[in-house]
XYZ file of C-alpha atoms in Angstrom:
359
model
C -26.073 57.158 -104.430
C -29.742 56.443 -103.629
C -32.212 54.949 -106.053
C -35.383 57.014 -106.396
C -38.828 55.538 -106.780
C -38.861 56.768 -110.358
C -35.571 55.072 -111.166
C -36.824 51.865 -109.659
C -40.094 52.038 -111.647
C -38.208 52.880 -114.877
C -35.866 49.915 -114.338
C -38.793 47.538 -113.783
C -40.554 48.793 -116.912
C -37.414 48.322 -119.015
C -36.908 44.719 -117.916
C -40.631 43.928 -118.144
C -40.738 45.252 -121.704
C -37.749 43.131 -122.636
C -39.465 40.132 -121.049
C -42.521 40.743 -123.213
C -40.391 40.725 -126.378
C -38.410 37.682 -125.365
C -41.530 35.688 -124.680
C -43.039 36.719 -127.990
C -39.818 35.560 -129.750
C -39.926 32.147 -128.106
C -37.691 32.428 -125.028
C -39.704 31.936 -121.863
C -36.534 31.384 -119.835
C -35.036 34.735 -120.803
C -38.410 36.425 -120.296
C -38.673 35.075 -116.757
C -35.065 36.043 -116.065
C -35.847 39.606 -117.053
C -38.830 39.604 -114.766
C -36.614 38.440 -111.866
C -34.356 41.366 -112.424
C -37.345 43.733 -112.634
C -38.502 42.520 -109.245
C -35.259 42.064 -107.308
C -32.385 44.093 -108.747
C -31.377 46.734 -106.223
C -28.509 48.706 -104.664
C -27.226 45.711 -102.714
C -24.842 44.619 -105.476
C -22.393 46.544 -107.617
C -24.160 45.263 -110.719
C -27.522 46.390 -109.388
C -26.179 49.835 -108.625
C -24.654 50.125 -112.081
C -27.880 49.165 -113.774
C -30.062 51.434 -111.593
C -27.796 54.388 -112.329
C -27.046 53.506 -115.953
C -25.326 56.514 -117.565
C -27.137 56.271 -120.885
C -30.565 55.100 -122.072
C -31.116 51.610 -120.698
C -34.158 50.669 -122.799
C -34.164 47.833 -125.319
C -34.302 50.341 -128.182
C -31.188 52.132 -126.944
C -28.446 50.575 -124.756
C -30.383 47.313 -124.271
C -29.264 46.893 -120.672
C -31.466 43.817 -120.010
C -29.827 42.003 -122.898
C -26.350 43.024 -121.746
C -27.035 41.553 -118.329
C -28.698 38.379 -119.591
C -25.782 37.926 -122.027
C -23.239 38.237 -119.186
C -24.960 35.485 -117.185
C -25.185 33.248 -120.225
C -21.491 33.778 -120.878
C -20.729 32.697 -117.302
C -22.503 29.405 -117.923
C -20.956 28.807 -121.404
C -17.466 29.217 -119.950
C -18.142 27.170 -116.828
C -17.147 30.081 -114.546
C -20.270 29.586 -112.415
C -21.100 25.903 -111.985
C -23.991 26.670 -109.640
C -25.606 29.075 -112.107
C -24.995 26.643 -114.984
C -26.736 23.873 -113.008
C -29.943 25.964 -113.175
C -29.670 26.892 -116.860
C -31.089 24.982 -119.803
C -29.050 21.943 -120.821
C -28.758 22.165 -124.594
C -27.802 18.472 -124.848
C -31.458 17.690 -124.104
C -34.356 17.793 -126.455
C -36.147 21.087 -127.100
C -39.310 20.101 -125.170
C -37.262 19.427 -122.062
C -35.301 22.621 -122.521
C -38.551 24.598 -122.836
C -39.627 23.380 -119.382
C -36.523 24.756 -117.678
C -37.458 27.147 -114.874
C -35.344 30.155 -113.980
C -33.227 29.855 -110.809
C -34.327 31.285 -107.474
C -33.180 34.848 -106.986
C -30.602 33.671 -104.424
C -28.728 31.824 -107.222
C -28.745 34.933 -109.442
C -27.725 37.183 -106.524
C -24.749 34.934 -105.730
C -23.575 35.085 -109.340
C -23.889 38.900 -109.386
C -21.698 39.128 -106.334
C -19.105 36.438 -107.155
C -18.673 37.516 -110.757
C -19.262 41.267 -110.563
C -15.989 42.169 -112.267
C -16.743 39.929 -115.278
C -20.367 41.073 -115.505
C -19.551 44.796 -115.262
C -16.852 44.439 -117.901
C -19.126 42.463 -120.208
C -21.791 45.146 -119.951
C -19.498 47.833 -121.295
C -20.202 46.564 -124.874
C -23.643 46.622 -126.599
C -25.351 43.367 -127.522
C -24.126 41.638 -130.657
C -26.978 39.592 -132.051
C -26.076 37.980 -135.315
C -29.477 36.360 -135.870
C -28.779 34.152 -138.874
C -32.471 33.631 -139.764
C -32.719 37.311 -140.664
C -31.176 36.173 -143.896
C -34.627 34.764 -144.699
C -35.783 38.329 -145.279
C -32.713 39.612 -147.145
C -32.195 36.655 -149.510
C -35.392 37.013 -151.578
C -34.647 40.720 -152.011
C -31.188 39.834 -153.327
C -32.928 37.469 -155.730
C -35.138 40.389 -156.800
C -32.090 42.606 -157.308
C -30.410 39.849 -159.357
C -33.431 39.907 -161.709
C -33.324 43.716 -162.011
C -29.591 44.096 -162.565
C -28.392 40.848 -164.138
C -24.987 41.639 -162.657
C -22.735 40.145 -159.991
C -23.179 41.699 -156.534
C -20.915 43.452 -154.061
C -22.590 43.120 -150.640
C -22.089 45.862 -148.009
C -23.662 45.404 -144.577
C -24.020 48.245 -142.109
C -23.972 47.190 -138.472
C -22.712 43.761 -139.410
C -21.231 42.784 -136.008
C -19.428 39.471 -136.664
C -20.492 39.457 -140.313
C -22.344 36.156 -140.167
C -25.139 37.446 -142.391
C -22.608 38.826 -144.877
C -22.049 35.150 -145.697
C -25.710 34.535 -146.436
C -24.887 33.368 -149.938
C -23.442 30.254 -148.293
C -26.701 29.345 -146.553
C -29.440 27.009 -147.884
C -32.920 28.470 -148.246
C -36.087 26.356 -148.385
C -38.706 29.010 -149.132
C -42.222 27.793 -149.964
C -40.916 24.454 -151.218
C -38.197 26.025 -153.398
C -34.481 25.462 -152.598
C -31.858 28.081 -153.372
C -28.439 29.163 -152.087
C -26.116 26.270 -151.236
C -28.282 23.134 -150.899
C -25.753 21.292 -148.729
C -25.012 24.164 -146.355
C -24.791 23.445 -142.650
C -27.094 26.472 -142.200
C -30.437 25.476 -143.677
C -33.219 28.064 -143.258
C -36.873 27.182 -143.708
C -39.212 29.879 -142.472
C -42.960 29.786 -142.597
C -43.605 31.377 -146.008
C -46.673 33.577 -146.559
C -47.917 35.640 -149.457
C -46.594 35.591 -152.988
C -44.189 32.885 -154.298
C -40.502 33.584 -153.672
C -38.228 34.865 -156.470
C -36.256 32.309 -158.436
C -33.164 34.244 -159.604
C -29.773 33.130 -158.404
C -27.623 35.967 -156.968
C -23.967 35.932 -157.974
C -22.156 37.348 -154.967
C -18.666 38.716 -155.243
C -17.081 40.999 -152.644
C -18.231 41.168 -149.016
C -17.764 44.312 -146.934
C -19.240 45.564 -143.713
C -18.852 48.050 -140.907
C -19.704 48.134 -137.249
C -18.791 50.301 -134.282
C -17.583 47.199 -132.458
C -17.134 44.355 -134.996
C -16.593 40.879 -133.672
C -14.062 38.439 -135.081
C -15.589 34.918 -135.076
C -12.080 33.390 -135.203
C -11.185 34.607 -131.673
C -12.536 32.742 -128.592
C -13.722 35.909 -126.875
C -15.732 37.150 -129.826
C -17.111 33.718 -130.579
C -18.327 33.659 -126.959
C -20.122 37.015 -127.432
C -21.835 35.773 -130.561
C -23.182 32.745 -128.700
C -23.812 34.318 -125.288
C -26.187 36.962 -126.711
C -28.385 34.131 -127.974
C -31.091 33.176 -125.529
C -30.125 30.285 -123.320
C -33.213 28.151 -123.974
C -33.014 28.339 -127.770
C -30.965 25.339 -128.829
C -31.693 25.755 -132.536
C -30.263 29.295 -132.545
C -27.048 28.175 -130.824
C -26.584 25.344 -133.278
C -27.370 27.500 -136.309
C -25.042 30.325 -135.182
C -22.243 27.908 -134.455
C -22.594 26.565 -137.990
C -22.622 30.102 -139.419
C -19.470 30.937 -137.487
C -17.769 27.936 -139.081
C -18.881 29.216 -142.524
C -17.516 32.683 -141.757
C -14.112 31.309 -140.876
C -13.594 29.932 -144.428
C -15.256 32.744 -146.345
C -13.412 36.060 -145.851
C -15.120 39.435 -145.570
C -13.717 42.928 -145.227
C -15.150 44.360 -142.006
C -14.205 47.825 -140.712
C -14.462 49.267 -137.200
C -16.204 52.422 -138.367
C -19.222 54.649 -137.929
C -21.810 53.899 -140.591
C -21.874 57.380 -142.131
C -18.124 57.800 -142.212
C -17.832 54.392 -143.778
C -20.404 55.170 -146.480
C -18.557 58.345 -147.331
C -15.351 56.322 -147.805
C -16.875 53.498 -149.800
C -19.500 54.962 -152.073
C -17.117 56.813 -154.391
C -15.211 53.562 -155.105
C -18.134 51.413 -156.233
C -17.389 49.167 -159.230
C -19.158 49.932 -162.485
C -19.461 46.235 -163.487
C -21.227 45.244 -160.240
C -24.522 46.041 -158.515
C -23.638 47.306 -155.078
C -26.128 46.130 -152.435
C -26.159 47.979 -149.108
C -28.243 46.349 -146.443
C -29.139 46.454 -142.745
C -30.929 44.066 -140.443
C -32.264 45.634 -137.245
C -29.380 48.098 -137.104
C -30.390 51.276 -138.979
C -33.223 51.941 -136.526
C -30.694 52.490 -133.730
C -28.896 55.293 -135.523
C -29.752 58.899 -134.489
C -32.312 60.513 -136.747
C -29.743 62.979 -138.148
C -27.364 60.117 -139.044
C -30.132 58.120 -140.710
C -31.130 61.184 -142.794
C -27.511 61.805 -143.785
C -26.931 58.183 -144.701
C -30.083 57.973 -146.790
C -29.111 61.145 -148.631
C -25.619 59.763 -149.320
C -26.983 56.543 -150.731
C -29.649 58.273 -152.816
C -27.136 60.706 -154.269
C -24.822 57.820 -155.180
C -27.696 55.932 -156.842
C -28.864 58.940 -158.907
C -25.433 60.083 -160.026
C -23.852 56.970 -161.479
C -24.599 54.399 -164.164
C -23.752 51.483 -161.923
C -26.833 49.954 -160.262
C -27.229 50.439 -156.515
C -29.617 48.768 -154.153
C -30.458 49.715 -150.511
C -32.193 46.906 -148.666
C -33.515 47.185 -145.094
C -35.043 44.808 -142.563
C -36.039 47.220 -139.822
C -38.768 47.873 -137.300
C -41.162 50.590 -138.563
C -43.580 50.855 -135.700
C -46.059 48.515 -137.394
C -46.760 44.883 -136.728
C -46.238 42.066 -137.088
C -42.517 41.876 -137.450
C -40.246 44.198 -139.367
C -40.604 45.812 -142.779
C -38.583 44.576 -145.766
C -37.821 47.510 -148.093
C -35.967 47.973 -151.297
C -34.622 51.105 -153.008
C -33.027 50.504 -156.357
C -31.333 52.754 -158.874
C -31.346 53.588 -161.766
C -34.979 52.359 -161.835
C -36.027 54.634 -158.968
C -37.719 51.765 -157.130
C -38.705 52.572 -153.552
C -41.068 50.023 -152.067
C -41.938 47.656 -149.232
C -41.583 44.116 -150.548
C -42.846 42.307 -147.486
C -42.573 41.775 -143.728
C -40.540 39.373 -141.689
C -40.426 38.102 -138.115
C -37.668 39.831 -136.118
C -35.863 36.494 -135.847
C -36.768 35.364 -139.339
C -39.197 32.659 -138.321
C -41.679 33.691 -141.044
C -41.674 35.801 -144.191
C -44.767 37.494 -145.644
C -43.607 38.239 -149.170
C -45.230 40.780 -151.489
C -42.404 41.362 -153.972
C -42.442 44.125 -156.561
C -45.950 45.215 -157.466
């Protein structure tokens, strides 16, 4: 199978676009790695052929092939399967300034890894990226505080596209928002984003049941799934690895009910069984935007119908890209009060929150 000039150009654009986003989110190493792939990946290796003739949509908004490939290489270094590759990767035992100066390996090093570990890499790439970015809780938590004020009821949290469910345990994190501390003050996961805009809410959410769904949920208690949760982090971001490891430890001692299920099918199963003495909070963080348009429309209709047709409060919270910048939109729909509003914006990795609140 021969690669056409168009396929080659499309591949380069996909990896270059991913590089742009990685650099903007503070990972120069991953950005430069993507640029290496954009320049050098070809038919010479089985991995190159697979990427060039990817059967689906390879872009970062669809199958996210660059992140699959970068994650596979990171996994090789985390498991010591490729000592030569690992020798050229960031050493997370060093300080962050030293790590930030790590240069990507020469293409010969990458090429060798692609050849020697092609079976592992090709198998790894069969699954989509699983990015449980814990700092996204910085955007969801103040909306939960808002819902707590509106409902004055305990909460059942339901997350769609929850992967390993780390952000389902967001009630066990510590939040330092604009000088105010909430959540669990002694938590090993302490989040302190740059806070902009209005002061944060002060209500204390009382969280009860935790449920979620994902097409391919990960179990943090198993070594293979723990590896995926860590390997999809970017190799030069020590703080993310440490924070995610701490969140995994929290997840292990705080159970959640996570189903391997399509989002719409799961909503159809769950919505009729909501509890009348709880406010049910459905939320997504950079997951809803990947659903097909028809599925999004159906899901929104299901949630709205449930909100309008019952006395029990229902909230639908989203942290999703909306085509605007900077960052992602934070939105809240709440019944029975018929609230439908944008409450702020947040960095895609939760590094800052621009809070507006209810107006």
